[in-house]
Amino acid sequence: MNALRRVSALAPRVAARAQYVQPTLGSTAVRAFAGSGAAVPEASKVSGLPAAHELGSVDNGFFADRVDKVKEPERRAFTYFMLSGVRFAYASAARLLVIKLVSSMSASAEVLALAFSEFDLSQLEVGKAVTVKWRGKPIFIRKRSQEEIEREAAVPMEYLRDPETDEERAIKAEYIIVIGICPHLGCVPLCDQGEFNGWFCPCHGSHYDLSGRIRKGPAPLNLEVPPYKYIQDELILMG
């Protein structure tokens, strides 16, 4: 209690003396004002916080010490010209890089040559089949007799797992052209085999008729018909 009473008694004296304490300028502030050319006020004129605020910050010396690096307009134009040249060079290099990248992704002349192939069917006998190669795939081409054409055209659609008419699968009825890859697991079927005298896959027992349609076995789809067209009566262009 005695300590509290003593502190309470000394507090008014300390507050009264604090009003007469004059803040002094530090050496850093004096150097800053001297470097900026401003007049340093006397310590006797600084009597409180408002006067200290008027002195400002030492950061004000930045504006007085700053040097403009580019004063001449011709130097500025030269700088812009050099920067524009460098940017143009970068843009040209990027353009060439994109062109080379796109050209490398396009097909070469050898690949384009293999994409289209001509096949002459004039030497193929009725009832015979031949296997040719196109884009690395076996192609089955069979010349069918009139009896075979009529038999395949008469198959009801409800008997087929993947319904397609014979007319949809052959541009000319006498020639049936299919890709020789079983759609089940990619095996190559055997010609003139199976229960329907067409093709038979020995891997898992899929049977195809003379139109290349799946008739029995695990294959889900018919043998695929490649893209082709007749450029002459018995000359086809595949691709």
mmCIF file with all atom_site columns, C-alpha atoms in Angstrom, residues 12-212:
data_model
loop_
_atom_site.group_PDB
_atom_site.id
_atom_site.type_symbol
_atom_site.label_atom_id
_atom_site.label_alt_id
_atom_site.label_comp_id
_atom_site.label_asym_id
_atom_site.label_entity_id
_atom_site.label_seq_id
_atom_site.pdbx_PDB_ins_code
_atom_site.Cartn_x
_atom_site.Cartn_y
_atom_site.Cartn_z
_atom_site.occupancy
_atom_site.B_iso_or_equiv
_atom_site.pdbx_formal_charge
_atom_site.auth_seq_id
_atom_site.auth_comp_id
_atom_site.auth_asym_id
_atom_site.auth_atom_id
_atom_site.pdbx_PDB_model_num
ATOM 1   C CA . PRO A 1 12  ? 2.065   14.217  -11.431  1.00 0.00 ? 12  PRO A CA 1
ATOM 2   C CA . ARG A 1 13  ? 5.680   15.315  -11.113  1.00 0.00 ? 13  ARG A CA 1
ATOM 3   C CA . VAL A 1 14  ? 6.873   13.014  -13.893  1.00 0.00 ? 14  VAL A CA 1
ATOM 4   C CA . ALA A 1 15  ? 4.097   14.178  -16.231  1.00 0.00 ? 15  ALA A CA 1
ATOM 5   C CA . ALA A 1 16  ? 4.902   17.840  -15.545  1.00 0.00 ? 16  ALA A CA 1
ATOM 6   C CA . ARG A 1 17  ? 8.606   17.407  -16.283  1.00 0.00 ? 17  ARG A CA 1
ATOM 7   C CA . ALA A 1 18  ? 7.914   15.438  -19.494  1.00 0.00 ? 18  ALA A CA 1
ATOM 8   C CA . GLN A 1 19  ? 6.260   18.543  -21.004  1.00 0.00 ? 19  GLN A CA 1
ATOM 9   C CA . TYR A 1 20  ? 9.542   20.452  -20.772  1.00 0.00 ? 20  TYR A CA 1
ATOM 10  C CA . VAL A 1 21  ? 11.769  17.726  -22.231  1.00 0.00 ? 21  VAL A CA 1
ATOM 11  C CA . GLN A 1 22  ? 12.985  18.870  -25.684  1.00 0.00 ? 22  GLN A CA 1
ATOM 12  C CA . PRO A 1 23  ? 13.688  16.071  -28.172  1.00 0.00 ? 23  PRO A CA 1
ATOM 13  C CA . THR A 1 24  ? 17.039  16.279  -29.883  1.00 0.00 ? 24  THR A CA 1
ATOM 14  C CA . LEU A 1 25  ? 17.865  15.295  -33.423  1.00 0.00 ? 25  LEU A CA 1
ATOM 15  C CA . GLY A 1 26  ? 19.922  12.156  -34.004  1.00 0.00 ? 26  GLY A CA 1
ATOM 16  C CA . SER A 1 27  ? 23.011  12.132  -36.150  1.00 0.00 ? 27  SER A CA 1
ATOM 17  C CA . THR A 1 28  ? 21.223  10.160  -38.911  1.00 0.00 ? 28  THR A CA 1
ATOM 18  C CA . ALA A 1 29  ? 18.484  12.776  -39.289  1.00 0.00 ? 29  ALA A CA 1
ATOM 19  C CA . VAL A 1 30  ? 21.058  15.599  -39.326  1.00 0.00 ? 30  VAL A CA 1
ATOM 20  C CA . ARG A 1 31  ? 23.061  13.910  -42.124  1.00 0.00 ? 31  ARG A CA 1
ATOM 21  C CA . ALA A 1 32  ? 19.901  13.304  -44.153  1.00 0.00 ? 32  ALA A CA 1
ATOM 22  C CA . PHE A 1 33  ? 18.806  16.925  -43.966  1.00 0.00 ? 33  PHE A CA 1
ATOM 23  C CA . ALA A 1 34  ? 22.313  18.150  -44.666  1.00 0.00 ? 34  ALA A CA 1
ATOM 24  C CA . GLY A 1 35  ? 22.532  15.981  -47.802  1.00 0.00 ? 35  GLY A CA 1
ATOM 25  C CA . SER A 1 36  ? 19.138  17.181  -49.079  1.00 0.00 ? 36  SER A CA 1
ATOM 26  C CA . GLY A 1 37  ? 20.026  20.860  -48.755  1.00 0.00 ? 37  GLY A CA 1
ATOM 27  C CA . ALA A 1 38  ? 17.296  21.612  -46.222  1.00 0.00 ? 38  ALA A CA 1
ATOM 28  C CA . ALA A 1 39  ? 17.977  23.856  -43.270  1.00 0.00 ? 39  ALA A CA 1
ATOM 29  C CA . VAL A 1 40  ? 18.379  22.027  -39.996  1.00 0.00 ? 40  VAL A CA 1
ATOM 30  C CA . PRO A 1 41  ? 16.099  23.600  -37.378  1.00 0.00 ? 41  PRO A CA 1
ATOM 31  C CA . GLU A 1 42  ? 17.520  24.498  -34.035  1.00 0.00 ? 42  GLU A CA 1
ATOM 32  C CA . ALA A 1 43  ? 16.826  22.187  -31.153  1.00 0.00 ? 43  ALA A CA 1
ATOM 33  C CA . SER A 1 44  ? 15.325  25.092  -29.181  1.00 0.00 ? 44  SER A CA 1
ATOM 34  C CA . LYS A 1 45  ? 12.585  25.469  -31.825  1.00 0.00 ? 45  LYS A CA 1
ATOM 35  C CA . VAL A 1 46  ? 11.599  21.821  -31.555  1.00 0.00 ? 46  VAL A CA 1
ATOM 36  C CA . SER A 1 47  ? 9.272   21.635  -28.617  1.00 0.00 ? 47  SER A CA 1
ATOM 37  C CA . GLY A 1 48  ? 7.028   18.641  -29.315  1.00 0.00 ? 48  GLY A CA 1
ATOM 38  C CA . LEU A 1 49  ? 5.599   16.080  -31.688  1.00 0.00 ? 49  LEU A CA 1
ATOM 39  C CA . PRO A 1 50  ? 4.222   18.558  -34.291  1.00 0.00 ? 50  PRO A CA 1
ATOM 40  C CA . ALA A 1 51  ? 7.698   19.971  -34.865  1.00 0.00 ? 51  ALA A CA 1
ATOM 41  C CA . ALA A 1 52  ? 9.204   16.483  -35.236  1.00 0.00 ? 52  ALA A CA 1
ATOM 42  C CA . HIS A 1 53  ? 6.546   15.616  -37.835  1.00 0.00 ? 53  HIS A CA 1
ATOM 43  C CA . GLU A 1 54  ? 7.494   18.645  -39.904  1.00 0.00 ? 54  GLU A CA 1
ATOM 44  C CA . LEU A 1 55  ? 11.083  17.405  -40.159  1.00 0.00 ? 55  LEU A CA 1
ATOM 45  C CA . GLY A 1 56  ? 9.874   14.511  -42.329  1.00 0.00 ? 56  GLY A CA 1
ATOM 46  C CA . SER A 1 57  ? 11.589  11.148  -42.814  1.00 0.00 ? 57  SER A CA 1
ATOM 47  C CA . VAL A 1 58  ? 15.153  10.363  -43.785  1.00 0.00 ? 58  VAL A CA 1
ATOM 48  C CA . ASP A 1 59  ? 13.675  8.647   -46.913  1.00 0.00 ? 59  ASP A CA 1
ATOM 49  C CA . ASN A 1 60  ? 13.037  12.078  -48.425  1.00 0.00 ? 60  ASN A CA 1
ATOM 50  C CA . GLY A 1 61  ? 16.687  12.127  -49.428  1.00 0.00 ? 61  GLY A CA 1
ATOM 51  C CA . PHE A 1 62  ? 15.889  9.569   -52.157  1.00 0.00 ? 62  PHE A CA 1
ATOM 52  C CA . PHE A 1 63  ? 14.250  12.183  -54.380  1.00 0.00 ? 63  PHE A CA 1
ATOM 53  C CA . ALA A 1 64  ? 17.166  14.619  -54.056  1.00 0.00 ? 64  ALA A CA 1
ATOM 54  C CA . ASP A 1 65  ? 19.854  11.971  -54.651  1.00 0.00 ? 65  ASP A CA 1
ATOM 55  C CA . ARG A 1 66  ? 18.147  10.213  -57.585  1.00 0.00 ? 66  ARG A CA 1
ATOM 56  C CA . VAL A 1 67  ? 19.872  10.537  -60.957  1.00 0.00 ? 67  VAL A CA 1
ATOM 57  C CA . ASP A 1 68  ? 17.903  10.331  -64.208  1.00 0.00 ? 68  ASP A CA 1
ATOM 58  C CA . LYS A 1 69  ? 19.750  7.751   -66.319  1.00 0.00 ? 69  LYS A CA 1
ATOM 59  C CA . VAL A 1 70  ? 18.070  8.615   -69.633  1.00 0.00 ? 70  VAL A CA 1
ATOM 60  C CA . LYS A 1 71  ? 17.645  12.342  -70.116  1.00 0.00 ? 71  LYS A CA 1
ATOM 61  C CA . GLU A 1 72  ? 18.259  12.538  -73.873  1.00 0.00 ? 72  GLU A CA 1
ATOM 62  C CA . PRO A 1 73  ? 15.261  11.562  -76.088  1.00 0.00 ? 73  PRO A CA 1
ATOM 63  C CA . GLU A 1 74  ? 17.553  10.011  -78.712  1.00 0.00 ? 74  GLU A CA 1
ATOM 64  C CA . ARG A 1 75  ? 18.910  7.577   -76.141  1.00 0.00 ? 75  ARG A CA 1
ATOM 65  C CA . ARG A 1 76  ? 15.357  6.564   -75.235  1.00 0.00 ? 76  ARG A CA 1
ATOM 66  C CA . ALA A 1 77  ? 14.541  5.934   -78.910  1.00 0.00 ? 77  ALA A CA 1
ATOM 67  C CA . PHE A 1 78  ? 17.713  3.860   -79.297  1.00 0.00 ? 78  PHE A CA 1
ATOM 68  C CA . THR A 1 79  ? 16.748  1.786   -76.276  1.00 0.00 ? 79  THR A CA 1
ATOM 69  C CA . TYR A 1 80  ? 13.279  1.126   -77.707  1.00 0.00 ? 80  TYR A CA 1
ATOM 70  C CA . PHE A 1 81  ? 14.806  0.204   -81.067  1.00 0.00 ? 81  PHE A CA 1
ATOM 71  C CA . MET A 1 82  ? 17.173  -2.326  -79.502  1.00 0.00 ? 82  MET A CA 1
ATOM 72  C CA . LEU A 1 83  ? 14.414  -3.901  -77.405  1.00 0.00 ? 83  LEU A CA 1
ATOM 73  C CA . SER A 1 84  ? 12.157  -4.178  -80.469  1.00 0.00 ? 84  SER A CA 1
ATOM 74  C CA . GLY A 1 85  ? 14.928  -5.918  -82.426  1.00 0.00 ? 85  GLY A CA 1
ATOM 75  C CA . VAL A 1 86  ? 15.480  -8.467  -79.680  1.00 0.00 ? 86  VAL A CA 1
ATOM 76  C CA . ARG A 1 87  ? 11.759  -9.184  -79.424  1.00 0.00 ? 87  ARG A CA 1
ATOM 77  C CA . PHE A 1 88  ? 11.504  -9.630  -83.193  1.00 0.00 ? 88  PHE A CA 1
ATOM 78  C CA . ALA A 1 89  ? 14.383  -12.124 -83.104  1.00 0.00 ? 89  ALA A CA 1
ATOM 79  C CA . TYR A 1 90  ? 12.673  -14.103 -80.329  1.00 0.00 ? 90  TYR A CA 1
ATOM 80  C CA . ALA A 1 91  ? 9.369   -14.131 -82.260  1.00 0.00 ? 91  ALA A CA 1
ATOM 81  C CA . SER A 1 92  ? 11.098  -15.368 -85.436  1.00 0.00 ? 92  SER A CA 1
ATOM 82  C CA . ALA A 1 93  ? 12.854  -18.154 -83.552  1.00 0.00 ? 93  ALA A CA 1
ATOM 83  C CA . ALA A 1 94  ? 9.579   -19.232 -81.930  1.00 0.00 ? 94  ALA A CA 1
ATOM 84  C CA . ARG A 1 95  ? 7.859   -19.253 -85.340  1.00 0.00 ? 95  ARG A CA 1
ATOM 85  C CA . LEU A 1 96  ? 10.552  -21.474 -86.873  1.00 0.00 ? 96  LEU A CA 1
ATOM 86  C CA . LEU A 1 97  ? 10.365  -23.822 -83.895  1.00 0.00 ? 97  LEU A CA 1
ATOM 87  C CA . VAL A 1 98  ? 6.585   -24.206 -84.250  1.00 0.00 ? 98  VAL A CA 1
ATOM 88  C CA . ILE A 1 99  ? 6.871   -24.835 -88.007  1.00 0.00 ? 99  ILE A CA 1
ATOM 89  C CA . LYS A 1 100 ? 9.482   -27.555 -87.504  1.00 0.00 ? 100 LYS A CA 1
ATOM 90  C CA . LEU A 1 101 ? 7.440   -29.171 -84.737  1.00 0.00 ? 101 LEU A CA 1
ATOM 91  C CA . VAL A 1 102 ? 4.278   -29.277 -86.846  1.00 0.00 ? 102 VAL A CA 1
ATOM 92  C CA . SER A 1 103 ? 6.128   -30.583 -89.910  1.00 0.00 ? 103 SER A CA 1
ATOM 93  C CA . SER A 1 104 ? 7.733   -33.363 -87.854  1.00 0.00 ? 104 SER A CA 1
ATOM 94  C CA . MET A 1 105 ? 4.284   -34.529 -86.728  1.00 0.00 ? 105 MET A CA 1
ATOM 95  C CA . SER A 1 106 ? 2.923   -34.838 -90.277  1.00 0.00 ? 106 SER A CA 1
ATOM 96  C CA . ALA A 1 107 ? 3.188   -38.081 -92.202  1.00 0.00 ? 107 ALA A CA 1
ATOM 97  C CA . SER A 1 108 ? 6.257   -38.631 -94.354  1.00 0.00 ? 108 SER A CA 1
ATOM 98  C CA . ALA A 1 109 ? 6.142   -39.342 -98.083  1.00 0.00 ? 109 ALA A CA 1
ATOM 99  C CA . GLU A 1 110 ? 6.781   -43.057 -97.460  1.00 0.00 ? 110 GLU A CA 1
ATOM 100 C CA . VAL A 1 111 ? 3.856   -43.286 -95.059  1.00 0.00 ? 111 VAL A CA 1
ATOM 101 C CA . LEU A 1 112 ? 1.549   -41.460 -97.462  1.00 0.00 ? 112 LEU A CA 1
ATOM 102 C CA . ALA A 1 113 ? 2.589   -43.819 -100.242 1.00 0.00 ? 113 ALA A CA 1
ATOM 103 C CA . LEU A 1 114 ? 1.592   -46.827 -98.128  1.00 0.00 ? 114 LEU A CA 1
ATOM 104 C CA . ALA A 1 115 ? -1.739  -45.262 -97.185  1.00 0.00 ? 115 ALA A CA 1
ATOM 105 C CA . PHE A 1 116 ? -3.168  -45.889 -100.672 1.00 0.00 ? 116 PHE A CA 1
ATOM 106 C CA . SER A 1 117 ? -2.723  -49.075 -102.649 1.00 0.00 ? 117 SER A CA 1
ATOM 107 C CA . GLU A 1 118 ? -4.072  -50.334 -105.960 1.00 0.00 ? 118 GLU A CA 1
ATOM 108 C CA . PHE A 1 119 ? -5.068  -53.956 -106.496 1.00 0.00 ? 119 PHE A CA 1
ATOM 109 C CA . ASP A 1 120 ? -5.930  -55.641 -109.778 1.00 0.00 ? 120 ASP A CA 1
ATOM 110 C CA . LEU A 1 121 ? -8.779  -58.153 -109.431 1.00 0.00 ? 121 LEU A CA 1
ATOM 111 C CA . SER A 1 122 ? -8.878  -59.309 -113.032 1.00 0.00 ? 122 SER A CA 1
ATOM 112 C CA . GLN A 1 123 ? -6.708  -62.393 -112.404 1.00 0.00 ? 123 GLN A CA 1
ATOM 113 C CA . LEU A 1 124 ? -8.834  -63.665 -109.508 1.00 0.00 ? 124 LEU A CA 1
ATOM 114 C CA . GLU A 1 125 ? -10.906 -66.754 -110.345 1.00 0.00 ? 125 GLU A CA 1
ATOM 115 C CA . VAL A 1 126 ? -14.485 -67.336 -109.227 1.00 0.00 ? 126 VAL A CA 1
ATOM 116 C CA . GLY A 1 127 ? -14.676 -69.093 -105.858 1.00 0.00 ? 127 GLY A CA 1
ATOM 117 C CA . LYS A 1 128 ? -11.073 -68.228 -104.991 1.00 0.00 ? 128 LYS A CA 1
ATOM 118 C CA . ALA A 1 129 ? -9.667  -65.885 -102.360 1.00 0.00 ? 129 ALA A CA 1
ATOM 119 C CA . VAL A 1 130 ? -6.416  -63.981 -102.168 1.00 0.00 ? 130 VAL A CA 1
ATOM 120 C CA . THR A 1 131 ? -4.695  -62.252 -99.269  1.00 0.00 ? 131 THR A CA 1
ATOM 121 C CA . VAL A 1 132 ? -2.918  -58.919 -99.837  1.00 0.00 ? 132 VAL A CA 1
ATOM 122 C CA . LYS A 1 133 ? -1.240  -56.496 -97.447  1.00 0.00 ? 133 LYS A CA 1
ATOM 123 C CA . TRP A 1 134 ? -2.385  -52.934 -96.809  1.00 0.00 ? 134 TRP A CA 1
ATOM 124 C CA . ARG A 1 135 ? -0.992  -50.701 -94.042  1.00 0.00 ? 135 ARG A CA 1
ATOM 125 C CA . GLY A 1 136 ? 0.518   -53.786 -92.450  1.00 0.00 ? 136 GLY A CA 1
ATOM 126 C CA . LYS A 1 137 ? -2.845  -55.574 -92.268  1.00 0.00 ? 137 LYS A CA 1
ATOM 127 C CA . PRO A 1 138 ? -3.962  -58.692 -94.148  1.00 0.00 ? 138 PRO A CA 1
ATOM 128 C CA . ILE A 1 139 ? -6.791  -58.045 -96.600  1.00 0.00 ? 139 ILE A CA 1
ATOM 129 C CA . PHE A 1 140 ? -9.020  -60.902 -97.756  1.00 0.00 ? 140 PHE A CA 1
ATOM 130 C CA . ILE A 1 141 ? -10.412 -60.540 -101.295 1.00 0.00 ? 141 ILE A CA 1
ATOM 131 C CA . ARG A 1 142 ? -12.767 -63.228 -102.584 1.00 0.00 ? 142 ARG A CA 1
ATOM 132 C CA . LYS A 1 143 ? -14.534 -63.506 -105.915 1.00 0.00 ? 143 LYS A CA 1
ATOM 133 C CA . ARG A 1 144 ? -17.886 -65.112 -105.225 1.00 0.00 ? 144 ARG A CA 1
ATOM 134 C CA . SER A 1 145 ? -20.085 -67.155 -107.500 1.00 0.00 ? 145 SER A CA 1
ATOM 135 C CA . GLN A 1 146 ? -23.672 -66.181 -108.202 1.00 0.00 ? 146 GLN A CA 1
ATOM 136 C CA . GLU A 1 147 ? -24.881 -68.980 -105.939 1.00 0.00 ? 147 GLU A CA 1
ATOM 137 C CA . GLU A 1 148 ? -22.763 -67.694 -103.054 1.00 0.00 ? 148 GLU A CA 1
ATOM 138 C CA . ILE A 1 149 ? -24.024 -64.149 -103.599 1.00 0.00 ? 149 ILE A CA 1
ATOM 139 C CA . GLU A 1 150 ? -27.656 -65.262 -103.498 1.00 0.00 ? 150 GLU A CA 1
ATOM 140 C CA . ARG A 1 151 ? -27.092 -67.404 -100.404 1.00 0.00 ? 151 ARG A CA 1
ATOM 141 C CA . GLU A 1 152 ? -25.537 -64.556 -98.432  1.00 0.00 ? 152 GLU A CA 1
ATOM 142 C CA . ALA A 1 153 ? -28.189 -62.074 -99.568  1.00 0.00 ? 153 ALA A CA 1
ATOM 143 C CA . ALA A 1 154 ? -30.942 -64.389 -98.297  1.00 0.00 ? 154 ALA A CA 1
ATOM 144 C CA . VAL A 1 155 ? -29.671 -64.590 -94.690  1.00 0.00 ? 155 VAL A CA 1
ATOM 145 C CA . PRO A 1 156 ? -32.324 -63.127 -92.295  1.00 0.00 ? 156 PRO A CA 1
ATOM 146 C CA . MET A 1 157 ? -31.082 -60.201 -90.177  1.00 0.00 ? 157 MET A CA 1
ATOM 147 C CA . GLU A 1 158 ? -32.394 -61.790 -86.962  1.00 0.00 ? 158 GLU A CA 1
ATOM 148 C CA . TYR A 1 159 ? -29.851 -64.588 -87.411  1.00 0.00 ? 159 TYR A CA 1
ATOM 149 C CA . LEU A 1 160 ? -26.937 -62.162 -87.249  1.00 0.00 ? 160 LEU A CA 1
ATOM 150 C CA . ARG A 1 161 ? -25.151 -60.933 -84.133  1.00 0.00 ? 161 ARG A CA 1
ATOM 151 C CA . ASP A 1 162 ? -23.944 -57.814 -85.950  1.00 0.00 ? 162 ASP A CA 1
ATOM 152 C CA . PRO A 1 163 ? -26.728 -57.219 -88.502  1.00 0.00 ? 163 PRO A CA 1
ATOM 153 C CA . GLU A 1 164 ? -25.532 -56.019 -91.909  1.00 0.00 ? 164 GLU A CA 1
ATOM 154 C CA . THR A 1 165 ? -26.880 -56.856 -95.331  1.00 0.00 ? 165 THR A CA 1
ATOM 155 C CA . ASP A 1 166 ? -24.606 -58.261 -97.996  1.00 0.00 ? 166 ASP A CA 1
ATOM 156 C CA . GLU A 1 167 ? -25.268 -55.189 -100.156 1.00 0.00 ? 167 GLU A CA 1
ATOM 157 C CA . GLU A 1 168 ? -23.945 -52.930 -97.378  1.00 0.00 ? 168 GLU A CA 1
ATOM 158 C CA . ARG A 1 169 ? -20.678 -54.848 -97.215  1.00 0.00 ? 169 ARG A CA 1
ATOM 159 C CA . ALA A 1 170 ? -19.856 -55.220 -100.918 1.00 0.00 ? 170 ALA A CA 1
ATOM 160 C CA . ILE A 1 171 ? -19.723 -52.434 -103.520 1.00 0.00 ? 171 ILE A CA 1
ATOM 161 C CA . LYS A 1 172 ? -19.832 -55.060 -106.257 1.00 0.00 ? 172 LYS A CA 1
ATOM 162 C CA . ALA A 1 173 ? -21.601 -58.256 -105.277 1.00 0.00 ? 173 ALA A CA 1
ATOM 163 C CA . GLU A 1 174 ? -19.058 -60.597 -106.859 1.00 0.00 ? 174 GLU A CA 1
ATOM 164 C CA . TYR A 1 175 ? -16.138 -59.263 -104.778 1.00 0.00 ? 175 TYR A CA 1
ATOM 165 C CA . ILE A 1 176 ? -16.126 -59.317 -100.988 1.00 0.00 ? 176 ILE A CA 1
ATOM 166 C CA . ILE A 1 177 ? -13.204 -57.424 -99.406  1.00 0.00 ? 177 ILE A CA 1
ATOM 167 C CA . VAL A 1 178 ? -12.567 -57.534 -95.638  1.00 0.00 ? 178 VAL A CA 1
ATOM 168 C CA . ILE A 1 179 ? -9.709  -56.962 -93.203  1.00 0.00 ? 179 ILE A CA 1
ATOM 169 C CA . GLY A 1 180 ? -8.371  -60.350 -92.090  1.00 0.00 ? 180 GLY A CA 1
ATOM 170 C CA . ILE A 1 181 ? -8.224  -59.615 -88.362  1.00 0.00 ? 181 ILE A CA 1
ATOM 171 C CA . CYS A 1 182 ? -10.673 -61.212 -85.959  1.00 0.00 ? 182 CYS A CA 1
ATOM 172 C CA . PRO A 1 183 ? -12.393 -58.475 -83.873  1.00 0.00 ? 183 PRO A CA 1
ATOM 173 C CA . HIS A 1 184 ? -12.332 -60.762 -80.829  1.00 0.00 ? 184 HIS A CA 1
ATOM 174 C CA . LEU A 1 185 ? -8.615  -60.810 -79.945  1.00 0.00 ? 185 LEU A CA 1
ATOM 175 C CA . GLY A 1 186 ? -6.880  -59.930 -83.210  1.00 0.00 ? 186 GLY A CA 1
ATOM 176 C CA . CYS A 1 187 ? -6.086  -63.344 -84.683  1.00 0.00 ? 187 CYS A CA 1
ATOM 177 C CA . VAL A 1 188 ? -5.982  -63.961 -88.441  1.00 0.00 ? 188 VAL A CA 1
ATOM 178 C CA . PRO A 1 189 ? -8.852  -66.224 -89.605  1.00 0.00 ? 189 PRO A CA 1
ATOM 179 C CA . LEU A 1 190 ? -8.393  -69.047 -92.112  1.00 0.00 ? 190 LEU A CA 1
ATOM 180 C CA . CYS A 1 191 ? -10.022 -68.827 -95.548  1.00 0.00 ? 191 CYS A CA 1
ATOM 181 C CA . ASP A 1 192 ? -12.539 -71.395 -96.789  1.00 0.00 ? 192 ASP A CA 1
ATOM 182 C CA . GLN A 1 193 ? -12.968 -72.820 -93.295  1.00 0.00 ? 193 GLN A CA 1
ATOM 183 C CA . GLY A 1 194 ? -15.715 -73.028 -90.676  1.00 0.00 ? 194 GLY A CA 1
ATOM 184 C CA . GLU A 1 195 ? -19.351 -74.056 -90.681  1.00 0.00 ? 195 GLU A CA 1
ATOM 185 C CA . PHE A 1 196 ? -20.388 -71.335 -93.142  1.00 0.00 ? 196 PHE A CA 1
ATOM 186 C CA . ASN A 1 197 ? -17.607 -71.881 -95.722  1.00 0.00 ? 197 ASN A CA 1
ATOM 187 C CA . GLY A 1 198 ? -16.225 -68.397 -95.205  1.00 0.00 ? 198 GLY A CA 1
ATOM 188 C CA . TRP A 1 199 ? -13.530 -67.774 -92.599  1.00 0.00 ? 199 TRP A CA 1
ATOM 189 C CA . PHE A 1 200 ? -12.722 -69.468 -89.317  1.00 0.00 ? 200 PHE A CA 1
ATOM 190 C CA . CYS A 1 201 ? -10.641 -68.067 -86.441  1.00 0.00 ? 201 CYS A CA 1
ATOM 191 C CA . PRO A 1 202 ? -8.540  -70.905 -84.957  1.00 0.00 ? 202 PRO A CA 1
ATOM 192 C CA . CYS A 1 203 ? -7.777  -68.991 -81.755  1.00 0.00 ? 203 CYS A CA 1
ATOM 193 C CA . HIS A 1 204 ? -11.245 -69.075 -80.171  1.00 0.00 ? 204 HIS A CA 1
ATOM 194 C CA . GLY A 1 205 ? -13.516 -70.642 -82.783  1.00 0.00 ? 205 GLY A CA 1
ATOM 195 C CA . SER A 1 206 ? -15.334 -67.746 -84.442  1.00 0.00 ? 206 SER A CA 1
ATOM 196 C CA . HIS A 1 207 ? -17.133 -68.634 -87.705  1.00 0.00 ? 207 HIS A CA 1
ATOM 197 C CA . TYR A 1 208 ? -17.752 -66.104 -90.495  1.00 0.00 ? 208 TYR A CA 1
ATOM 198 C CA . ASP A 1 209 ? -19.818 -66.461 -93.657  1.00 0.00 ? 209 ASP A CA 1
ATOM 199 C CA . LEU A 1 210 ? -18.814 -65.444 -97.198  1.00 0.00 ? 210 LEU A CA 1
ATOM 200 C CA . SER A 1 211 ? -19.838 -61.876 -96.445  1.00 0.00 ? 211 SER A CA 1
ATOM 201 C CA . GLY A 1 212 ? -17.441 -61.707 -93.484  1.00 0.00 ? 212 GLY A CA 1
#
